[in-house]
Amino acid sequence: MKTKLIAPSLLSADFGNLQRDIEMLNESQADWIHVDVMDGRFVPNISFGFPIMQTVQQHAKKFVDVHLMIVEPEKYVEEFIEKGADLVSVHYEACVHLHRTVHLIQEKGAKAGVVLNPATPVLMLEDIIGDVDLVLLMSVNPGFGGQKFIENTYRKIAETKDLILSNNSTALIQVDGGVNLENAEKLFEAGADVLVAGNAVFSSADPAKTIELLKI
């Protein structure tokens, strides 16, 4: 799978025109479509669930990347995969039985990612890095869009890359939170493979052009 991927987040899309925004992403240079699911328990916000996933499944023509910011994600991963998720990422902090959940996702036919909150050290992944397809590093505290990027993320990218290489893992590194035209190139240079961009894309006067610029 090629790297330097852009995954616009539907959390920042216009929900009154969701089909339009998904079709814009289909026609753009976006690589993935990122879907943020929040339950109001693991994070202090509620976003959307299966009805929105059905709309995404109906209209999206690109790889669908689902980020579960929920407690007990193992209860719901199968249905998200049935509704079109190509990759499901779960939080290290939310999974009591992380190994089991990662393999459940893969057994149901999707790629599996593990997410780390800003205060969770990379070394916590040492015993799972060989099993996962992606590591998602949160560069803001999860729950809301439009937050300021946490600069410590660059160090965590380097640590994650070292962990991946030392374990002969093929996992990709994804960064989510505060990604914009000012830091995208630096994040890719630091070792990120996939950047999630919400506000930077959907608040732009020309979202498709912004996606193109993020990839340069």
Backbone as CSV, one residue per row, in Angstrom:
resi,resn,N_x,N_y,N_z,CA_x,CA_y,CA_z,C_x,C_y,C_z
1,MET,0.849,-1.193,0.000,0.000,0.000,0.000,0.886,1.245,0.000
2,LYS,0.613,2.174,-0.909,1.439,3.381,-0.984,1.249,4.236,0.264
3,THR,2.256,5.053,0.532,2.153,5.947,1.672,1.951,7.378,1.179
4,LYS,1.976,8.322,2.128,1.626,9.724,1.871,0.162,9.802,1.445
5,LEU,-0.671,9.247,2.304,-2.100,9.183,2.061,-2.828,10.285,2.832
6,ILE,-3.906,10.789,2.249,-4.761,11.781,2.913,-6.133,11.162,3.141
7,ALA,-6.615,11.274,4.392,-7.904,10.703,4.787,-8.787,11.810,5.373
8,PRO,-9.534,12.531,4.537,-10.415,13.576,5.070,-11.452,12.993,6.026
9,SER,-11.672,13.723,7.122,-12.595,13.256,8.151,-13.998,13.809,7.932
10,LEU,-14.968,12.905,7.861,-16.355,13.323,7.684,-16.922,14.034,8.896
11,LEU,-16.198,14.019,10.014,-16.659,14.744,11.206,-16.827,16.230,10.901
12,SER,-16.056,16.741,9.940,-16.114,18.162,9.583,-16.954,18.429,8.337
13,ALA,-17.580,17.398,7.796,-18.398,17.572,6.591,-19.720,18.263,6.930
14,ASP,-20.442,18.653,5.899,-21.761,19.262,6.045,-22.796,18.138,6.057
15,PHE,-23.372,17.876,7.221,-24.284,16.736,7.331,-25.611,16.964,6.619
16,GLY,-25.885,18.206,6.265,-27.054,18.473,5.438,-26.806,18.144,3.979
17,ASN,-25.536,17.965,3.648,-25.155,17.655,2.269,-24.091,16.559,2.259
18,LEU,-24.325,15.516,3.029,-23.304,14.491,3.211,-23.017,13.744,1.907
19,GLN,-24.045,13.429,1.159,-23.810,12.750,-0.121,-22.945,13.609,-1.036
20,ARG,-23.225,14.896,-1.079,-22.437,15.811,-1.908,-20.975,15.807,-1.486
21,ASP,-20.733,15.869,-0.169,-19.359,15.926,0.313,-18.621,14.616,0.055
22,ILE,-19.315,13.488,0.208,-18.684,12.191,-0.088,-18.347,12.099,-1.573
23,GLU,-19.251,12.548,-2.411,-18.984,12.513,-3.851,-17.823,13.434,-4.226
24,MET,-17.684,14.563,-3.516,-16.527,15.424,-3.733,-15.246,14.677,-3.402
25,LEU,-15.252,13.941,-2.281,-14.071,13.164,-1.903,-13.785,12.067,-2.927
26,ASN,-14.830,11.455,-3.457,-14.649,10.428,-4.485,-13.903,10.979,-5.695
27,GLU,-14.205,12.215,-6.044,-13.614,12.827,-7.242,-12.279,13.507,-6.954
28,SER,-11.936,13.662,-5.698,-10.715,14.366,-5.304,-9.526,13.401,-5.269
29,GLN,-8.379,13.926,-4.841,-7.189,13.090,-4.675,-7.119,12.449,-3.281
30,ALA,-8.195,12.539,-2.512,-8.234,11.855,-1.219,-8.043,10.356,-1.430
31,ASP,-7.324,9.732,-0.505,-7.054,8.298,-0.615,-8.055,7.469,0.190
32,TRP,-8.345,7.936,1.390,-9.271,7.258,2.276,-10.358,8.242,2.700
33,ILE,-11.460,7.702,3.224,-12.494,8.505,3.871,-12.530,8.081,5.340
34,HIS,-12.285,9.047,6.225,-12.147,8.781,7.663,-13.471,9.060,8.370
35,VAL,-13.923,8.089,9.147,-15.201,8.190,9.853,-14.948,8.117,11.359
36,ASP,-15.222,9.210,12.068,-15.014,9.280,13.510,-16.302,8.942,14.254
37,VAL,-16.262,7.889,15.047,-17.432,7.444,15.804,-17.177,7.697,17.284
38,MET,-18.039,8.505,17.920,-17.878,8.870,19.330,-19.158,8.544,20.097
39,ASP,-18.981,8.057,21.321,-20.131,7.569,22.078,-20.548,8.446,23.255
40,GLY,-19.816,9.541,23.529,-20.155,10.371,24.676,-19.720,9.788,26.005
41,ARG,-19.034,8.642,25.957,-18.519,8.010,27.179,-17.002,7.947,27.156
42,PHE,-16.446,7.340,26.125,-14.987,7.313,26.011,-14.435,8.708,25.745
43,VAL,-15.175,9.486,24.977,-14.825,10.892,24.725,-16.039,11.757,25.050
44,PRO,-15.834,13.039,25.387,-16.956,13.899,25.802,-17.721,14.497,24.626
45,ASN,-18.105,13.660,23.703,-18.871,14.127,22.550,-19.541,12.919,21.924
46,ILE,-20.603,13.153,21.181,-21.300,12.104,20.435,-21.288,12.515,18.974
47,SER,-20.889,11.597,18.098,-20.886,11.955,16.677,-21.977,11.189,15.943
48,PHE,-21.653,10.038,15.401,-22.654,9.317,14.614,-22.318,7.828,14.617
49,GLY,-23.277,7.049,14.137,-23.105,5.599,14.147,-23.551,4.950,12.863
50,PHE,-24.339,3.895,12.990,-24.655,3.050,11.845,-25.465,3.734,10.738
51,PRO,-26.423,4.619,11.039,-27.145,5.269,9.927,-26.222,6.074,9.016
52,ILE,-25.253,6.784,9.608,-24.290,7.526,8.785,-23.404,6.552,8.019
53,MET,-23.016,5.452,8.652,-22.206,4.453,7.958,-22.932,3.891,6.740
54,GLN,-24.242,3.759,6.841,-25.003,3.269,5.690,-24.938,4.257,4.535
55,THR,-24.980,5.553,4.858,-24.846,6.578,3.819,-23.450,6.541,3.208
56,VAL,-22.440,6.382,4.053,-21.066,6.278,3.552,-20.931,5.057,2.652
57,GLN,-21.468,3.935,3.105,-21.386,2.698,2.320,-22.072,2.849,0.965
58,GLN,-23.166,3.573,0.958,-23.932,3.744,-0.272,-23.193,4.595,-1.301
59,HIS,-22.448,5.603,-0.835,-21.889,6.590,-1.765,-20.366,6.578,-1.899
60,ALA,-19.651,6.107,-0.887,-18.184,6.173,-0.935,-17.618,5.170,-1.936
61,LYS,-16.653,5.624,-2.707,-15.964,4.765,-3.670,-14.512,4.535,-3.259
62,LYS,-14.142,5.058,-2.108,-12.766,4.943,-1.641,-12.695,4.124,-0.350
63,PHE,-11.491,3.804,0.033,-11.203,3.041,1.240,-11.807,3.758,2.452
64,VAL,-12.602,3.042,3.243,-13.307,3.633,4.383,-12.596,3.236,5.680
65,ASP,-12.167,4.265,6.393,-11.313,4.160,7.573,-12.136,4.608,8.782
66,VAL,-12.533,3.651,9.629,-13.415,3.944,10.763,-12.618,3.976,12.061
67,HIS,-12.730,5.085,12.780,-12.013,5.310,14.045,-13.048,5.280,15.170
68,LEU,-13.011,4.218,15.972,-13.984,4.043,17.050,-13.460,4.653,18.345
69,MET,-14.040,5.781,18.721,-13.733,6.414,20.012,-14.862,6.059,20.965
70,ILE,-14.934,4.757,21.274,-16.052,4.241,22.062,-15.548,3.203,23.063
71,VAL,-16.318,3.018,24.134,-16.020,1.938,25.069,-16.539,0.633,24.487
72,GLU,-15.942,-0.449,24.881,-16.331,-1.790,24.427,-16.487,-1.873,22.907
73,PRO,-15.480,-1.466,22.164,-15.606,-1.476,20.705,-15.815,-2.864,20.122
74,GLU,-15.365,-3.884,20.849,-15.509,-5.254,20.342,-16.967,-5.634,20.088
75,LYS,-17.901,-4.952,20.746,-19.322,-5.246,20.558,-19.839,-4.755,19.208
76,TYR,-19.118,-3.836,18.584,-19.654,-3.152,17.407,-18.818,-3.296,16.138
77,VAL,-17.599,-3.828,16.260,-16.724,-3.842,15.085,-17.314,-4.646,13.940
78,GLU,-17.974,-5.752,14.228,-18.499,-6.589,13.154,-19.551,-5.843,12.331
79,GLU,-20.426,-5.093,13.003,-21.456,-4.369,12.263,-20.863,-3.225,11.440
80,PHE,-19.836,-2.566,11.970,-19.190,-1.517,11.169,-18.548,-2.106,9.914
81,ILE,-17.976,-3.287,10.039,-17.387,-3.943,8.871,-18.476,-4.343,7.883
82,GLU,-19.586,-4.849,8.392,-20.722,-5.209,7.523,-21.252,-3.988,6.776
83,LYS,-21.107,-2.814,7.380,-21.607,-1.582,6.762,-20.500,-0.831,5.999
84,GLY,-19.454,-1.535,5.652,-18.517,-0.981,4.690,-17.169,-0.525,5.191
85,ALA,-16.844,-0.721,6.472,-15.527,-0.309,6.965,-14.446,-1.228,6.394
86,ASP,-13.439,-0.619,5.765,-12.295,-1.376,5.254,-11.202,-1.500,6.307
87,LEU,-11.171,-0.547,7.228,-10.230,-0.549,8.344,-10.977,-0.053,9.575
88,VAL,-10.784,-0.728,10.685,-11.382,-0.297,11.952,-10.257,-0.107,12.960
89,SER,-10.190,1.094,13.534,-9.189,1.397,14.555,-9.858,1.549,15.907
90,VAL,-9.269,0.899,16.908,-9.803,0.948,18.273,-8.739,1.513,19.202
91,HIS,-9.164,2.142,20.262,-8.230,2.753,21.199,-7.621,1.732,22.142
92,TYR,-6.313,1.817,22.297,-5.609,1.027,23.306,-6.273,1.216,24.661
93,GLU,-6.660,2.452,24.961,-7.207,2.791,26.282,-8.618,2.231,26.496
94,ALA,-9.287,1.825,25.419,-10.679,1.369,25.518,-10.813,-0.150,25.463
95,CYS,-9.728,-0.849,25.149,-9.804,-2.299,24.941,-9.173,-3.065,26.089
96,VAL,-9.987,-3.816,26.789,-9.469,-4.677,27.856,-8.702,-5.841,27.247
97,HIS,-9.218,-6.368,26.131,-8.597,-7.506,25.454,-8.229,-7.066,24.030
98,LEU,-7.169,-6.278,23.939,-6.803,-5.664,22.673,-6.427,-6.688,21.605
99,HIS,-5.634,-7.669,21.968,-5.205,-8.690,21.009,-6.423,-9.379,20.393
100,ARG,-7.377,-9.748,21.237,-8.588,-10.418,20.766,-9.381,-9.524,19.822
101,THR,-9.492,-8.242,20.157,-10.270,-7.316,19.333,-9.598,-7.087,17.979
102,VAL,-8.280,-6.929,17.974,-7.541,-6.754,16.720,-7.766,-7.951,15.801
103,HIS,-7.677,-9.135,16.348,-7.845,-10.328,15.513,-9.297,-10.532,15.095
104,LEU,-10.237,-10.110,15.902,-11.644,-10.159,15.504,-11.877,-9.302,14.268
105,ILE,-11.321,-8.091,14.282,-11.468,-7.191,13.127,-10.903,-7.851,11.874
106,GLN,-9.732,-8.430,11.994,-9.091,-9.051,10.835,-9.836,-10.297,10.376
107,GLU,-10.346,-11.074,11.310,-11.106,-12.274,10.954,-12.388,-11.936,10.208
108,LYS,-12.937,-10.747,10.485,-14.173,-10.329,9.815,-13.894,-9.640,8.476
109,GLY,-12.612,-9.567,8.091,-12.287,-9.120,6.746,-11.790,-7.700,6.595
110,ALA,-11.553,-6.996,7.700,-11.064,-5.622,7.618,-9.633,-5.549,8.153
111,LYS,-8.964,-4.452,7.866,-7.677,-4.176,8.474,-7.914,-3.602,9.869
112,ALA,-6.941,-3.806,10.757,-7.103,-3.413,12.163,-6.064,-2.377,12.557
113,GLY,-6.534,-1.312,13.198,-5.644,-0.277,13.710,-5.793,-0.130,15.212
114,VAL,-4.718,0.340,15.845,-4.758,0.657,17.275,-4.425,2.133,17.440
115,VAL,-5.187,2.807,18.284,-5.060,4.248,18.486,-4.457,4.532,19.852
116,LEU,-3.552,5.521,19.879,-2.992,5.988,21.145,-3.397,7.439,21.392
117,ASN,-3.927,7.709,22.582,-4.181,9.085,22.999,-2.849,9.808,23.217
118,PRO,-2.861,11.143,23.254,-1.609,11.886,23.391,-0.753,11.501,24.591
119,ALA,-1.366,11.124,25.707,-0.602,10.824,26.922,-0.215,9.351,27.051
120,THR,-0.592,8.525,26.077,-0.256,7.098,26.131,1.064,6.855,25.403
121,PRO,2.059,6.284,26.077,3.365,6.096,25.445,3.354,5.006,24.371
122,VAL,4.206,5.179,23.383,4.299,4.248,22.263,4.698,2.850,22.726
123,LEU,5.496,2.751,23.787,5.974,1.444,24.247,4.834,0.504,24.632
124,MET,3.639,1.047,24.862,2.497,0.196,25.204,2.098,-0.709,24.038
125,LEU,2.603,-0.425,22.850,2.257,-1.216,21.658,3.218,-2.370,21.406
126,GLU,4.228,-2.520,22.244,5.290,-3.479,21.964,4.764,-4.889,21.723
127,ASP,3.750,-5.310,22.456,3.260,-6.684,22.343,2.156,-6.854,21.300
128,ILE,1.771,-5.781,20.610,0.706,-5.882,19.605,1.152,-5.389,18.229
129,ILE,2.314,-4.737,18.161,2.724,-4.090,16.918,2.842,-5.080,15.750
130,GLY,3.201,-6.315,16.040,3.319,-7.309,14.976,1.992,-7.787,14.429
131,ASP,0.903,-7.446,15.099,-0.421,-7.925,14.695,-1.255,-6.874,13.971
132,VAL,-0.931,-5.600,14.142,-1.808,-4.545,13.629,-1.374,-4.082,12.238
133,ASP,-2.341,-3.520,11.515,-2.095,-2.983,10.177,-1.796,-1.494,10.212
134,LEU,-2.149,-0.831,11.315,-1.993,0.619,11.404,-1.906,1.044,12.856
135,VAL,-1.099,2.060,13.113,-1.078,2.738,14.414,-1.545,4.168,14.179
136,LEU,-2.591,4.556,14.882,-3.113,5.922,14.791,-2.667,6.697,16.020
137,LEU,-1.867,7.738,15.794,-1.421,8.607,16.868,-2.315,9.834,16.921
138,MET,-2.998,10.015,18.036,-3.820,11.204,18.209,-2.913,12.399,18.498
139,SER,-3.031,13.427,17.688,-2.225,14.635,17.873,-3.050,15.761,18.494
140,VAL,-4.245,15.416,18.956,-5.073,16.238,19.843,-5.748,15.265,20.798
141,ASN,-6.358,15.773,21.855,-7.153,14.899,22.711,-8.464,14.592,21.997
142,PRO,-8.822,13.320,21.853,-9.964,12.961,21.018,-11.288,13.468,21.572
143,GLY,-12.211,13.739,20.655,-13.548,14.146,21.059,-14.111,15.320,20.291
144,PHE,-13.234,16.197,19.801,-13.711,17.384,19.109,-12.787,17.713,17.935
145,GLY,-13.365,18.250,16.875,-12.563,18.737,15.765,-12.051,20.131,16.039
146,GLY,-11.077,20.564,15.236,-10.605,21.939,15.291,-9.661,22.275,16.422
147,GLN,-9.070,21.239,17.081,-8.156,21.512,18.188,-6.734,21.795,17.688
148,LYS,-5.937,22.380,18.558,-4.552,22.712,18.234,-3.680,21.463,18.274
149,PHE,-2.829,21.323,17.294,-1.901,20.210,17.154,-0.925,20.156,18.329
150,ILE,-0.703,18.955,18.860,0.237,18.746,19.964,1.614,18.419,19.376
151,GLU,2.599,19.277,19.653,3.905,19.185,19.004,4.669,17.911,19.361
152,ASN,4.401,17.333,20.503,5.079,16.103,20.921,4.827,14.945,19.956
153,THR,3.854,15.116,19.067,3.493,14.053,18.124,4.672,13.672,17.233
154,TYR,5.503,14.638,16.878,6.640,14.322,16.006,7.562,13.287,16.652
155,ARG,7.799,13.439,17.950,8.633,12.468,18.658,7.965,11.100,18.690
156,LYS,6.651,11.083,18.882,5.938,9.814,18.935,5.934,9.114,17.584
157,ILE,5.892,9.881,16.505,5.985,9.271,15.171,7.317,8.539,15.037
158,ALA,8.400,9.210,15.438,9.722,8.596,15.345,9.809,7.331,16.199
159,GLU,9.256,7.375,17.396,9.275,6.209,18.280,8.458,5.068,17.686
160,THR,7.322,5.400,17.082,6.474,4.377,16.477,7.170,3.741,15.283
161,LYS,7.830,4.566,14.467,8.570,4.041,13.314,9.672,3.093,13.773
162,ASP,10.373,3.455,14.831,11.425,2.579,15.361,10.841,1.252,15.839
163,LEU,9.708,1.309,16.512,9.059,0.097,17.012,8.623,-0.799,15.857
164,ILE,8.062,-0.192,14.815,7.625,-0.948,13.640,8.820,-1.644,12.987
165,LEU,9.892,-0.918,12.764,11.061,-1.473,12.079,11.741,-2.560,12.908
166,SER,11.829,-2.348,14.213,12.520,-3.320,15.068,11.738,-4.615,15.223
167,ASN,10.456,-4.587,14.894,9.620,-5.791,14.988,9.221,-6.335,13.617
168,ASN,9.846,-5.801,12.564,9.529,-6.231,11.198,8.038,-6.149,10.903
169,SER,7.410,-5.137,11.455,5.983,-4.906,11.238,5.778,-4.133,9.939
170,THR,4.618,-4.331,9.328,4.263,-3.579,8.118,3.211,-2.507,8.417
171,ALA,2.989,-2.209,9.701,1.946,-1.256,10.083,2.232,0.136,9.531
172,LEU,1.179,0.804,9.090,1.263,2.199,8.687,1.088,3.085,9.909
173,ILE,1.592,4.314,9.828,1.415,5.302,10.896,0.449,6.379,10.404
174,GLN,-0.614,6.564,11.147,-1.614,7.586,10.834,-1.597,8.643,11.932
175,VAL,-1.802,9.897,11.561,-1.860,11.000,12.526,-3.201,11.705,12.363
176,ASP,-3.852,11.985,13.490,-5.186,12.575,13.473,-5.260,13.696,14.509
177,GLY,-5.558,14.916,14.021,-5.783,16.040,14.923,-4.909,17.233,14.604
178,GLY,-5.519,18.325,14.195,-4.775,19.545,13.936,-3.895,19.505,12.703
179,VAL,-4.150,18.555,11.806,-3.362,18.457,10.568,-3.814,19.554,9.604
180,ASN,-2.853,20.258,9.019,-3.197,21.336,8.088,-2.081,21.520,7.064
181,LEU,-2.214,22.537,6.227,-1.228,22.778,5.175,0.121,23.196,5.739
182,GLU,0.143,23.703,6.963,1.394,24.159,7.562,2.245,23.001,8.098
183,ASN,1.613,21.904,8.536,2.409,20.836,9.157,2.381,19.510,8.408
184,ALA,1.592,19.394,7.349,1.452,18.107,6.657,2.791,17.586,6.131
185,GLU,3.545,18.432,5.459,4.818,17.984,4.892,5.777,17.517,5.989
186,LYS,5.815,18.257,7.082,6.700,17.889,8.194,6.285,16.550,8.809
187,LEU,4.992,16.298,8.879,4.501,15.029,9.425,4.888,13.863,8.534
188,PHE,4.751,14.041,7.226,5.182,12.985,6.311,6.690,12.754,6.431
189,GLU,7.453,13.830,6.515,8.909,13.718,6.643,9.303,13.013,7.942
190,ALA,8.493,13.199,8.994,8.777,12.567,10.286,8.516,11.064,10.266
191,GLY,7.743,10.604,9.271,7.478,9.171,9.165,6.024,8.781,9.091
192,ALA,5.113,9.748,9.127,3.685,9.429,8.992,3.387,8.936,7.579
193,ASP,2.463,7.994,7.476,2.027,7.465,6.183,0.656,7.991,5.772
194,VAL,-0.200,8.245,6.767,-1.578,8.664,6.514,-1.908,9.851,7.416
195,LEU,-2.444,10.916,6.834,-2.858,12.081,7.604,-4.366,12.244,7.528
196,VAL,-4.983,12.375,8.691,-6.412,12.676,8.766,-6.556,14.195,8.815
197,ALA,-7.409,14.729,7.964,-7.627,16.182,7.929,-9.125,16.448,7.868
198,GLY,-9.615,17.198,8.841,-11.040,17.519,8.895,-11.301,18.965,8.558
199,ASN,-11.096,19.841,9.550,-11.334,21.269,9.336,-10.517,21.835,8.190
200,ALA,-9.265,21.385,8.070,-8.390,21.914,7.022,-8.987,21.699,5.646
201,VAL,-9.710,20.595,5.474,-10.339,20.293,4.178,-11.693,20.962,4.055
202,PHE,-12.579,20.702,5.001,-13.975,21.091,4.816,-14.262,22.561,5.118
203,SER,-13.341,23.243,5.804,-13.530,24.678,5.994,-12.840,25.480,4.888
204,SER,-12.192,24.774,3.995,-11.499,25.415,2.883,-12.490,25.877,1.819
205,ALA,-12.137,26.961,1.122,-12.967,27.432,0.011,-12.944,26.442,-1.144
206,ASP,-11.866,25.662,-1.235,-11.726,24.666,-2.302,-11.189,23.381,-1.681
207,PRO,-12.086,22.540,-1.100,-11.633,21.336,-0.399,-10.789,20.405,-1.270
208,ALA,-11.182,20.207,-2.514,-10.433,19.300,-3.387,-9.014,19.802,-3.615
209,LYS,-8.852,21.109,-3.772,-7.521,21.690,-3.955,-6.697,21.553,-2.684
210,THR,-7.326,21.726,-1.534,-6.623,21.581,-0.270,-6.124,20.150,-0.100
211,ILE,-6.922,19.176,-0.468,-6.477,17.771,-0.408,-5.251,17.581,-1.291
212,GLU,-5.302,18.140,-2.471,-4.162,18.046,-3.403,-2.903,18.661,-2.780
213,LEU,-3.055,19.809,-2.150,-1.914,20.506,-1.541,-1.355,19.743,-0.336
214,LEU,-2.236,19.073,0.413,-1.785,18.293,1.566,-0.872,17.161,1.149
215,LYS,-1.025,16.674,-0.065,-0.248,15.544,-0.532,1.109,15.926,-1.104
216,ILE,1.323,17.212,-1.360,2.577,17.656,-1.996,3.734,17.573,-0.997
